[in-house]
Amino acid sequence: MGLNRSTLLAFLLIAALIAVPFAAPYIGGNYIITQATRVVIFGIVALSLDLLIGRSNLVSFGHAAYFGLGGYVVAIASFHLANDIPLLGWAGSNEALVVWPLAMLVSGLAALVVGALCLRTSGVYFIMITLAFAQMIYFIFVALKFYGGDDGLSMRSRNLFAGERITNATTFYWICLGALALCLLVQWRLIVSRFGRVLSGGAANERRMAAMGYSIYAYRLVAFVIAGMMAGLAGALYANLNRFASPDMMSWLLSGEFMVMVIMGGVASLFGPIIGAAVFLLVETSLSGATEHWQIFFGPFVLLIALYAPRGVWGLVRGGGK
Amino acid sequence: MQLLIEQLLNGLQLSLTLFLLAAGLTLVFGIMGVINLAHGSLYMLGAYAGASVAAKLGNPWMALPSALLASALVGIVMEYLIVRPLYARDHLAQVLATFGLILFFNGFIAWAVGRPPIMMDTPAALSGFIEILPGLPYPTYRLAVMGAGVCVALGLWYIIARTRLGMLIRAGSDKRDMVEALGVNIAVLFTLVFGLGALLAGLAGVMVAPIRSVQVGMGEQVLITTFVVIVVGGIGSIRGAFIGSLLIGMCDTLGRAYAPILLKLWLSGSIADGFGAALASIMIYLVMAIVLIVKPRGLFPVGG
Amino acid sequence: MRVKSLALAGAALVALTMGAFAQQAPVKIGIVTTLSTPGGYLGEDVRDGILLAIEEEGGKLGGVPVQPLIEDDKLKPGDAKQIVDKWIEAEKVKLFTGIIFSNVAVATVPTILENDGIYVSPNAGPSNFSGKACHKNYYVASWQNDNLHESAGALAKKLGYKKMVLLAPNYQAGKDALTGFKRMYGGEVIEEIYTSLDQTDFSAEMARIRAAKPDAVFQFHPGGTGIAFLKQWAQSGLKDQIPMVVAAPSLDQRIAAAVGDAALGIALTSHWNTDFKNPQSEAFVKGFMAKYNRVPTVYASQGYDTAKLIGAGLKATGGKLDENVFRAAMMKADVQLTRGPFKFNTNQHPIQDWYEMKAVKGADGKVTLQTLGKVLENHGDAYAKDCKI
Amino acid sequence: MTLALETIGLTKSFAALRASDAVSLQIEERESHALIGPNGAGKTTLIGQLTGEIIPDSGRVHLFGTDVTQWSVPRRALHGLGRSFQITQLCMSFTALDNVALAIQATQGHSFRFLADASKDKKLNDPARDVLARVGLADRATIEAQYLSHGERRQLELACALALGPRILVLDEPMAGMGPQESARMIEILQALRGEITILLVEHDMDAVFALADRISVLVNGTLIATDRPAAIRANEQVRAAYLGTEAH
């Protein structure tokens, strides 16, 4: 019964995401598509963060850093191409099939370095240190005046996708949705695989895992890097959506908001984080549209979720207990 | 030489302010295992309460009691209503709930006081400067802040090392059973400690209010630096918080003062200035990274 | 009483809207501005200046009914972009204004222009759009960013300071500020100190200034950080030893009120001040004080002037927003502004006068800004020559 | 005869408390060895040093002739050391089968395999079912560990240790908290392993100790005071005074 309800919810979510471009002309045009694109992109970030929070019990409070790095990679590549300034001999690029994987690579490398350090600790140390390192990356980009520093870096146009221009909002939405589908697929295989078993085993009982001969550190590091890469991809998409990357994409508030999305939707559930991203953006947009003091209401809303709905929307639908 | 002395004093003053915040945060974590992101909000509330009351009454001295009262009261109410249900919960729930609190407090202050930064006047008696060395004047108020910081540090040391409350605090959350076996009402103890932490945060807030501008968001800047302090010092350790504060406060101040100057030895002027400023702003994180590589649980790890 | 006045206001609003509909659909003006964050008071004043101008004309600008849409960008470029996208899509807005900060403008203005919108800046005038990348539908009613600091540099030169220390936050606007200052100053710069963006304790920097022993100091710290800087400057004892020159954003009327005596004696430059004697300015100050019960800042005057300039443009179009007609009228700028003489340059940025001011004690004992004289006359900007419209 | 486990002068202090004081213990291969001692004698600290969770201040630990003093917990586990905990340590949200399969997986090389569904992997499930059957949990395979009874969880923990194919089993109070029936069952299971695998048993239940142990070591205040056959230990005056005299019923 519970399973059926959650399957239904997942089905509804997929149907809604696919229906958006067809329904958009009747309910607000490109604005709706843009909002839906944000939901999809933040859905990817939330999904990747859930690999850490939900599956590995690693509460990372610095996930925005990898998101922002991904955004900067595409903005910087486009900046060098547009201004005819080679970057270490590379002319820069505006081709999505080049710069998006590059964004993932850079975010993944950053996650590798930061993760290697942070994963030496655990629990509350881990929370604070991931936050502190993200803040460090934030400050580095604020100080990078060549790339706009605090002002951020604008892109003249969206990336080309296999040589084609993506000017149409709907086309871009389909690309983002495709990326989300790919990430969902990867995440799903990851969590049922042997690798995923070790991660969730480590989340469930670290001592038992050690006694069975698992050095959990290496597995967690790989998970941290994979999550960083997915966030990097999302960042690349987000920079394309806005044609703009800025240190704001790395701010600790955004890291906090990503966590809220994951938990609002439901930790350790495949579709929960995506639902969380949708609900979060919906609530935030409508509240901030209604009152400039929206935080007064949004804060307690987050608080109530933390206190009374720790398993999020997915948990509510699925029912308690099992 | 004079410059160095002045910079060292500046670093010391920052360190002591950080210590007030770090002590509260590390106590709350050490004894009740709660990570409280809203600690920075208590600092902000202290500053706002002090500055508003001082402006209303036209007497800056009234800022101190009102800030202490406000932050301690809010802290106690917060503990009772929100933090208490979080004791049994994981860090994730704690982070999320206190993140919500930050949003709320920021929104609340913006609504109640307004967004423009407000200022607090320094008490007239402390508003000048004292010539600590010939040709080196130093703001009286900053000296007073240092004095207060040292007094609080000593007071905390006394409480923790010499009193029954301190013994209970040292026993920590791991030995909850033992503490309860001593006939101590653990709920009251937790409320007290949380209130004390809030009070110290409020004190830090009101003390810096006349120096810095009082504005929404001031709590978060300082919160992250405080995190760095207690991670470096070892979470739960008051001694660690003190050493960590000194290390981070000094690194930050001296880094800002000397990084550009040192870099000028190798780089041209404006590049050195820009790069030096960047280096200075990430200096404390580098220190943290180095400490973690050598000692993953901080300089003074607690419990094993 | 309250209910009654509310009902009255409601009725007035209805009448106003009805009247507007009877004539024609009002022109929507999208005002994206920064209302939250510590920099929020800048946006508040710009907004209130614009709204005052609209209210004075009974819901119209240049005789054309207008409907202002207002939203907070939270100082986030991404948010501003989304608001603009939404208005273009859902509300069919063509005319925009309101952006306070350069970083928001840099991200948002291209979106507006690409969608054939018109943007009139009430504040930020980043160099990105004043030279090669200027645009026929992009107007700046306030100043080119460099102007603020060029005028301060000119003032420092006029006051005869031979060697100076310059401070600014380590980001683009801070860097630009020092470039602008140096362009007109010409004296020796002993040291350039960059502070970090969120810094509020400047004791380390002040120690460096003390050690450098300059004739004077120029610093650029707008908003909250500026307040902290000035207070600490006074407390360190440096205030009585080293004179300070700043540009308008580092010492506006609100900052002066907040720091009090610590601001006394600081020299600054601006293109407008509350004590301007022209009738338009006097009427504006009176009207603003009456409506909002506070002293207007220079930002409020910029908002008001921006609305007046838009009014001049709209008047010619008669409510049909034809960009060429609008542009022709705008470029004439046939309207009285609070700041006095004003022309648009070829890059559609201002050519105007800059004034020397000083923070002094007013008759009521409060610190106020007093205008002393002109430092630059008919001053344009260095980028106009690169602009080909 | 090679030694399965040997400690040489193992010493560990916590502040002023000397929890292990020059402990030198020798356990022969295929021996069933019991470690007893009053509460606070330092048994848990000693076990911690054997399994690698606690690093000794001085002294060495040898496992099947190899010095493992500096080895991590997982490395010792893969070297043939299986263990159960005083307080049950299981992945509570996993089924009994998955708990054991996870242990089987640990023996099959690294787990950086990202695509195939582990829950349908015969190479994991078949051996896991065999081990479950050995501890008498064959019919409970699909139940999540959190819904098993206390006794079943202890059996499952033993299964997790056995699934590693260990050469030595370190069991920290496997009978703790069990009723008489459950205890009897556990003794029966352990009897079946006796002589096949080296066993180090820490236990308070004296009936179990005397039923299972080939030799017994007695730890008091961090010091080993005797190691001998059960009958000799029973007769040992020093042991009686220090331990049995106060605790035996």
mmCIF file of N, CA, C and O in Angstrom, chain B residues 121-179:
data_model
loop_
_atom_site.group_PDB
_atom_site.id
_atom_site.type_symbol
_atom_site.label_atom_id
_atom_site.label_comp_id
_atom_site.label_asym_id
_atom_site.label_seq_id
_atom_site.Cartn_x
_atom_site.Cartn_y
_atom_site.Cartn_z
ATOM 1 N N ASP B 121 26.519 54.351 20.320
ATOM 2 C CA ASP B 121 27.574 55.257 20.753
ATOM 3 C C ASP B 121 28.420 54.592 21.820
ATOM 4 O O ASP B 121 27.936 53.814 22.633
ATOM 5 N N THR B 122 29.678 54.963 21.821
ATOM 6 C CA THR B 122 30.556 54.500 22.879
ATOM 7 C C THR B 122 30.285 55.350 24.110
ATOM 8 O O THR B 122 30.055 56.547 23.984
ATOM 9 N N PRO B 123 30.287 54.753 25.293
ATOM 10 C CA PRO B 123 30.154 55.591 26.487
ATOM 11 C C PRO B 123 31.246 56.659 26.482
ATOM 12 O O PRO B 123 32.381 56.393 26.096
ATOM 13 N N ALA B 124 30.864 57.851 26.901
ATOM 14 C CA ALA B 124 31.784 58.981 26.799
ATOM 15 C C ALA B 124 33.118 58.685 27.482
ATOM 16 O O ALA B 124 34.184 59.036 26.967
ATOM 17 N N ALA B 125 33.063 57.995 28.610
ATOM 18 C CA ALA B 125 34.282 57.741 29.370
ATOM 19 C C ALA B 125 35.264 56.870 28.599
ATOM 20 O O ALA B 125 36.462 56.865 28.871
ATOM 21 N N LEU B 126 34.739 56.114 27.622
ATOM 22 C CA LEU B 126 35.602 55.181 26.906
ATOM 23 C C LEU B 126 35.838 55.604 25.468
ATOM 24 O O LEU B 126 36.410 54.867 24.677
ATOM 25 N N SER B 127 35.382 56.816 25.108
ATOM 26 C CA SER B 127 35.356 57.123 23.682
ATOM 27 C C SER B 127 36.672 57.656 23.142
ATOM 28 O O SER B 127 36.854 57.744 21.948
ATOM 29 N N GLY B 128 37.594 57.994 23.996
ATOM 30 C CA GLY B 128 38.854 58.563 23.509
ATOM 31 C C GLY B 128 39.882 57.495 23.219
ATOM 32 O O GLY B 128 39.557 56.381 22.841
ATOM 33 N N PHE B 129 41.133 57.874 23.369
ATOM 34 C CA PHE B 129 42.187 56.895 23.211
ATOM 35 C C PHE B 129 43.242 57.141 24.275
ATOM 36 O O PHE B 129 43.329 58.215 24.863
ATOM 37 N N ILE B 130 44.014 56.110 24.530
ATOM 38 C CA ILE B 130 45.061 56.204 25.539
ATOM 39 C C ILE B 130 46.393 56.010 24.831
ATOM 40 O O ILE B 130 46.513 55.141 23.965
ATOM 41 N N GLU B 131 47.359 56.823 25.210
ATOM 42 C CA GLU B 131 48.675 56.672 24.599
ATOM 43 C C GLU B 131 49.388 55.553 25.344
ATOM 44 O O GLU B 131 49.930 55.764 26.429
ATOM 45 N N ILE B 132 49.359 54.335 24.758
ATOM 46 C CA ILE B 132 49.944 53.205 25.491
ATOM 47 C C ILE B 132 51.457 53.201 25.395
ATOM 48 O O ILE B 132 52.148 52.675 26.248
ATOM 49 N N LEU B 133 51.968 53.771 24.298
ATOM 50 C CA LEU B 133 53.410 53.971 24.168
ATOM 51 C C LEU B 133 53.553 55.374 23.606
ATOM 52 O O LEU B 133 52.624 55.874 22.977
ATOM 53 N N PRO B 134 54.677 56.003 23.794
ATOM 54 C CA PRO B 134 54.821 57.335 23.217
ATOM 55 C C PRO B 134 54.549 57.280 21.720
ATOM 56 O O PRO B 134 55.142 56.472 21.010
ATOM 57 N N GLY B 135 53.635 58.115 21.264
ATOM 58 C CA GLY B 135 53.317 58.154 19.832
ATOM 59 C C GLY B 135 52.428 57.040 19.365
ATOM 60 O O GLY B 135 52.194 56.878 18.180
ATOM 61 N N LEU B 136 51.924 56.229 20.283
ATOM 62 C CA LEU B 136 51.020 55.154 19.871
ATOM 63 C C LEU B 136 49.720 55.217 20.676
ATOM 64 O O LEU B 136 49.590 54.608 21.730
ATOM 65 N N PRO B 137 48.777 55.993 20.171
ATOM 66 C CA PRO B 137 47.474 56.032 20.846
ATOM 67 C C PRO B 137 46.695 54.769 20.507
ATOM 68 O O PRO B 137 46.844 54.217 19.433
ATOM 69 N N TYR B 138 45.888 54.306 21.442
ATOM 70 C CA TYR B 138 45.057 53.135 21.174
ATOM 71 C C TYR B 138 43.670 53.396 21.741
ATOM 72 O O TYR B 138 43.551 53.940 22.839
ATOM 73 N N PRO B 139 42.613 53.028 20.976
ATOM 74 C CA PRO B 139 41.262 53.371 21.449
ATOM 75 C C PRO B 139 40.983 52.790 22.840
ATOM 76 O O PRO B 139 41.184 51.595 23.072
ATOM 77 N N THR B 140 40.519 53.647 23.734
ATOM 78 C CA THR B 140 40.196 53.218 25.088
ATOM 79 C C THR B 140 39.176 52.098 25.075
ATOM 80 O O THR B 140 39.246 51.137 25.835
ATOM 81 N N TYR B 141 38.204 52.262 24.165
ATOM 82 C CA TYR B 141 37.119 51.291 24.157
ATOM 83 C C TYR B 141 37.633 49.881 23.848
ATOM 84 O O TYR B 141 37.218 48.910 24.469
ATOM 85 N N ARG B 142 38.577 49.823 22.904
ATOM 86 C CA ARG B 142 39.112 48.503 22.555
ATOM 87 C C ARG B 142 39.872 47.897 23.738
ATOM 88 O O ARG B 142 39.830 46.685 23.957
ATOM 89 N N LEU B 143 40.553 48.756 24.467
ATOM 90 C CA LEU B 143 41.234 48.260 25.663
ATOM 91 C C LEU B 143 40.213 47.710 26.656
ATOM 92 O O LEU B 143 40.413 46.665 27.272
ATOM 93 N N ALA B 144 39.090 48.431 26.777
ATOM 94 C CA ALA B 144 38.045 47.983 27.698
ATOM 95 C C ALA B 144 37.469 46.637 27.246
ATOM 96 O O ALA B 144 37.198 45.758 28.073
ATOM 97 N N VAL B 145 37.291 46.497 25.942
ATOM 98 C CA VAL B 145 36.760 45.232 25.417
ATOM 99 C C VAL B 145 37.718 44.091 25.769
ATOM 100 O O VAL B 145 37.305 43.017 26.206
ATOM 101 N N MET B 146 39.017 44.369 25.610
ATOM 102 C CA MET B 146 39.999 43.339 25.953
ATOM 103 C C MET B 146 39.928 42.995 27.432
ATOM 104 O O MET B 146 39.958 41.825 27.811
ATOM 105 N N GLY B 147 39.815 44.021 28.242
ATOM 106 C CA GLY B 147 39.728 43.798 29.689
ATOM 107 C C GLY B 147 38.540 42.908 30.013
ATOM 108 O O GLY B 147 38.655 41.920 30.751
ATOM 109 N N ALA B 148 37.402 43.238 29.415
ATOM 110 C CA ALA B 148 36.199 42.449 29.669
ATOM 111 C C ALA B 148 36.401 41.010 29.201
ATOM 112 O O ALA B 148 36.012 40.062 29.885
ATOM 113 N N GLY B 149 37.027 40.855 28.030
ATOM 114 C CA GLY B 149 37.262 39.518 27.497
ATOM 115 C C GLY B 149 38.121 38.690 28.436
ATOM 116 O O GLY B 149 37.833 37.522 28.707
ATOM 117 N N VAL B 150 39.176 39.306 28.944
ATOM 118 C CA VAL B 150 40.058 38.592 29.860
ATOM 119 C C VAL B 150 39.292 38.201 31.126
ATOM 120 O O VAL B 150 39.406 37.075 31.622
ATOM 121 N N CYS B 151 38.490 39.140 31.658
ATOM 122 C CA CYS B 151 37.709 38.847 32.875
ATOM 123 C C CYS B 151 36.783 37.661 32.640
ATOM 124 O O CYS B 151 36.684 36.767 33.491
ATOM 125 N N VAL B 152 36.102 37.662 31.488
ATOM 126 C CA VAL B 152 35.170 36.569 31.220
ATOM 127 C C VAL B 152 35.932 35.250 31.100
ATOM 128 O O VAL B 152 35.499 34.221 31.620
ATOM 129 N N ALA B 153 37.065 35.284 30.427
ATOM 130 C CA ALA B 153 37.848 34.056 30.279
ATOM 131 C C ALA B 153 38.256 33.513 31.651
ATOM 132 O O ALA B 153 38.124 32.318 31.918
ATOM 133 N N LEU B 154 38.710 34.411 32.513
ATOM 134 C CA LEU B 154 39.092 33.982 33.863
ATOM 135 C C LEU B 154 37.881 33.444 34.624
ATOM 136 O O LEU B 154 37.941 32.421 35.294
ATOM 137 N N GLY B 155 36.764 34.171 34.496
ATOM 138 C CA GLY B 155 35.541 33.757 35.180
ATOM 139 C C GLY B 155 35.107 32.369 34.731
ATOM 140 O O GLY B 155 34.751 31.518 35.544
ATOM 141 N N LEU B 156 35.169 32.149 33.421
ATOM 142 C CA LEU B 156 34.780 30.842 32.893
ATOM 143 C C LEU B 156 35.705 29.752 33.421
ATOM 144 O O LEU B 156 35.255 28.672 33.797
ATOM 145 N N TRP B 157 36.980 30.081 33.419
ATOM 146 C CA TRP B 157 37.933 29.099 33.923
ATOM 147 C C TRP B 157 37.593 28.740 35.366
ATOM 148 O O TRP B 157 37.576 27.586 35.758
ATOM 149 N N TYR B 158 37.261 29.761 36.161
ATOM 150 C CA TYR B 158 36.931 29.518 37.558
ATOM 151 C C TYR B 158 35.689 28.634 37.665
ATOM 152 O O TYR B 158 35.668 27.634 38.396
ATOM 153 N N ILE B 159 34.656 29.004 36.910
ATOM 154 C CA ILE B 159 33.412 28.232 36.975
ATOM 155 C C ILE B 159 33.672 26.772 36.615
ATOM 156 O O ILE B 159 33.218 25.846 37.281
ATOM 157 N N ILE B 160 34.436 26.569 35.565
ATOM 158 C CA ILE B 160 34.595 25.215 35.069
ATOM 159 C C ILE B 160 35.561 24.403 35.926
ATOM 160 O O ILE B 160 35.335 23.223 36.186
ATOM 161 N N ALA B 161 36.603 25.057 36.388
ATOM 162 C CA ALA B 161 37.599 24.310 37.149
ATOM 163 C C ALA B 161 37.230 24.169 38.618
ATOM 164 O O ALA B 161 37.629 23.209 39.274
ATOM 165 N N ARG B 162 36.479 25.122 39.164
ATOM 166 C CA ARG B 162 36.341 25.173 40.608
ATOM 167 C C ARG B 162 34.931 25.020 41.168
ATOM 168 O O ARG B 162 34.763 24.958 42.377
ATOM 169 N N THR B 163 33.921 25.024 40.326
ATOM 170 C CA THR B 163 32.572 24.984 40.904
ATOM 171 C C THR B 163 31.874 23.668 40.560
ATOM 172 O O THR B 163 32.313 22.908 39.698
ATOM 173 N N ARG B 164 30.767 23.462 41.269
ATOM 174 C CA ARG B 164 29.969 22.254 41.044
ATOM 175 C C ARG B 164 29.396 22.263 39.632
ATOM 176 O O ARG B 164 29.410 21.250 38.937
ATOM 177 N N LEU B 165 28.933 23.441 39.207
ATOM 178 C CA LEU B 165 28.402 23.576 37.849
ATOM 179 C C LEU B 165 29.471 23.162 36.841
ATOM 180 O O LEU B 165 29.206 22.427 35.895
ATOM 181 N N GLY B 166 30.684 23.632 37.105
ATOM 182 C CA GLY B 166 31.795 23.319 36.207
ATOM 183 C C GLY B 166 32.077 21.830 36.169
ATOM 184 O O GLY B 166 32.336 21.256 35.110
ATOM 185 N N MET B 167 31.988 21.196 37.335
ATOM 186 C CA MET B 167 32.220 19.757 37.396
ATOM 187 C C MET B 167 31.185 19.039 36.536
ATOM 188 O O MET B 167 31.506 18.120 35.780
ATOM 189 N N LEU B 168 29.943 19.505 36.648
ATOM 190 C CA LEU B 168 28.879 18.890 35.858
ATOM 191 C C LEU B 168 29.127 19.116 34.369
ATOM 192 O O LEU B 168 28.899 18.238 33.540
ATOM 193 N N ILE B 169 29.608 20.322 34.055
ATOM 194 C CA ILE B 169 29.874 20.622 32.653
ATOM 195 C C ILE B 169 30.990 19.737 32.134
ATOM 196 O O ILE B 169 30.915 19.176 31.051
ATOM 197 N N ARG B 170 32.014 19.571 32.972
ATOM 198 C CA ARG B 170 33.129 18.741 32.542
ATOM 199 C C ARG B 170 32.704 17.295 32.348
ATOM 200 O O ARG B 170 33.226 16.583 31.509
ATOM 201 N N ALA B 171 31.759 16.872 33.199
ATOM 202 C CA ALA B 171 31.275 15.495 33.078
ATOM 203 C C ALA B 171 30.695 15.262 31.686
ATOM 204 O O ALA B 171 30.800 14.180 31.127
ATOM 205 N N GLY B 172 30.076 16.328 31.157
ATOM 206 C CA GLY B 172 29.673 16.285 29.759
ATOM 207 C C GLY B 172 28.466 15.424 29.491
ATOM 208 O O GLY B 172 27.881 14.810 30.392
ATOM 209 N N SER B 173 28.098 15.383 28.238
ATOM 210 C CA SER B 173 26.850 14.720 27.895
ATOM 211 C C SER B 173 26.993 13.199 27.908
ATOM 212 O O SER B 173 26.028 12.489 28.057
ATOM 213 N N ASP B 174 28.220 12.707 27.743
ATOM 214 C CA ASP B 174 28.398 11.257 27.706
ATOM 215 C C ASP B 174 27.994 10.617 29.021
ATOM 216 O O ASP B 174 27.551 9.491 29.070
ATOM 217 N N LYS B 175 28.224 11.389 30.082
ATOM 218 C CA LYS B 175 27.980 10.797 31.396
ATOM 219 C C LYS B 175 26.685 11.332 31.981
ATOM 220 O O LYS B 175 26.596 11.650 33.156
ATOM 221 N N ARG B 176 25.711 11.451 31.127
ATOM 222 C CA ARG B 176 24.430 11.983 31.563
ATOM 223 C C ARG B 176 23.883 11.206 32.771
ATOM 224 O O ARG B 176 23.370 11.785 33.710
ATOM 225 N N ASP B 177 24.033 9.882 32.715
ATOM 226 C CA ASP B 177 23.509 9.037 33.802
ATOM 227 C C ASP B 177 24.166 9.404 35.124
ATOM 228 O O ASP B 177 23.511 9.544 36.148
ATOM 229 N N MET B 178 25.496 9.562 35.039
ATOM 230 C CA MET B 178 26.233 9.877 36.256
ATOM 231 C C MET B 178 25.760 11.200 36.840
ATOM 232 O O MET B 178 25.537 11.327 38.036
ATOM 233 N N VAL B 179 25.577 12.182 35.948
ATOM 234 C CA VAL B 179 25.138 13.495 36.412
ATOM 235 C C VAL B 179 23.764 13.372 37.061
ATOM 236 O O VAL B 179 23.495 13.945 38.114
#
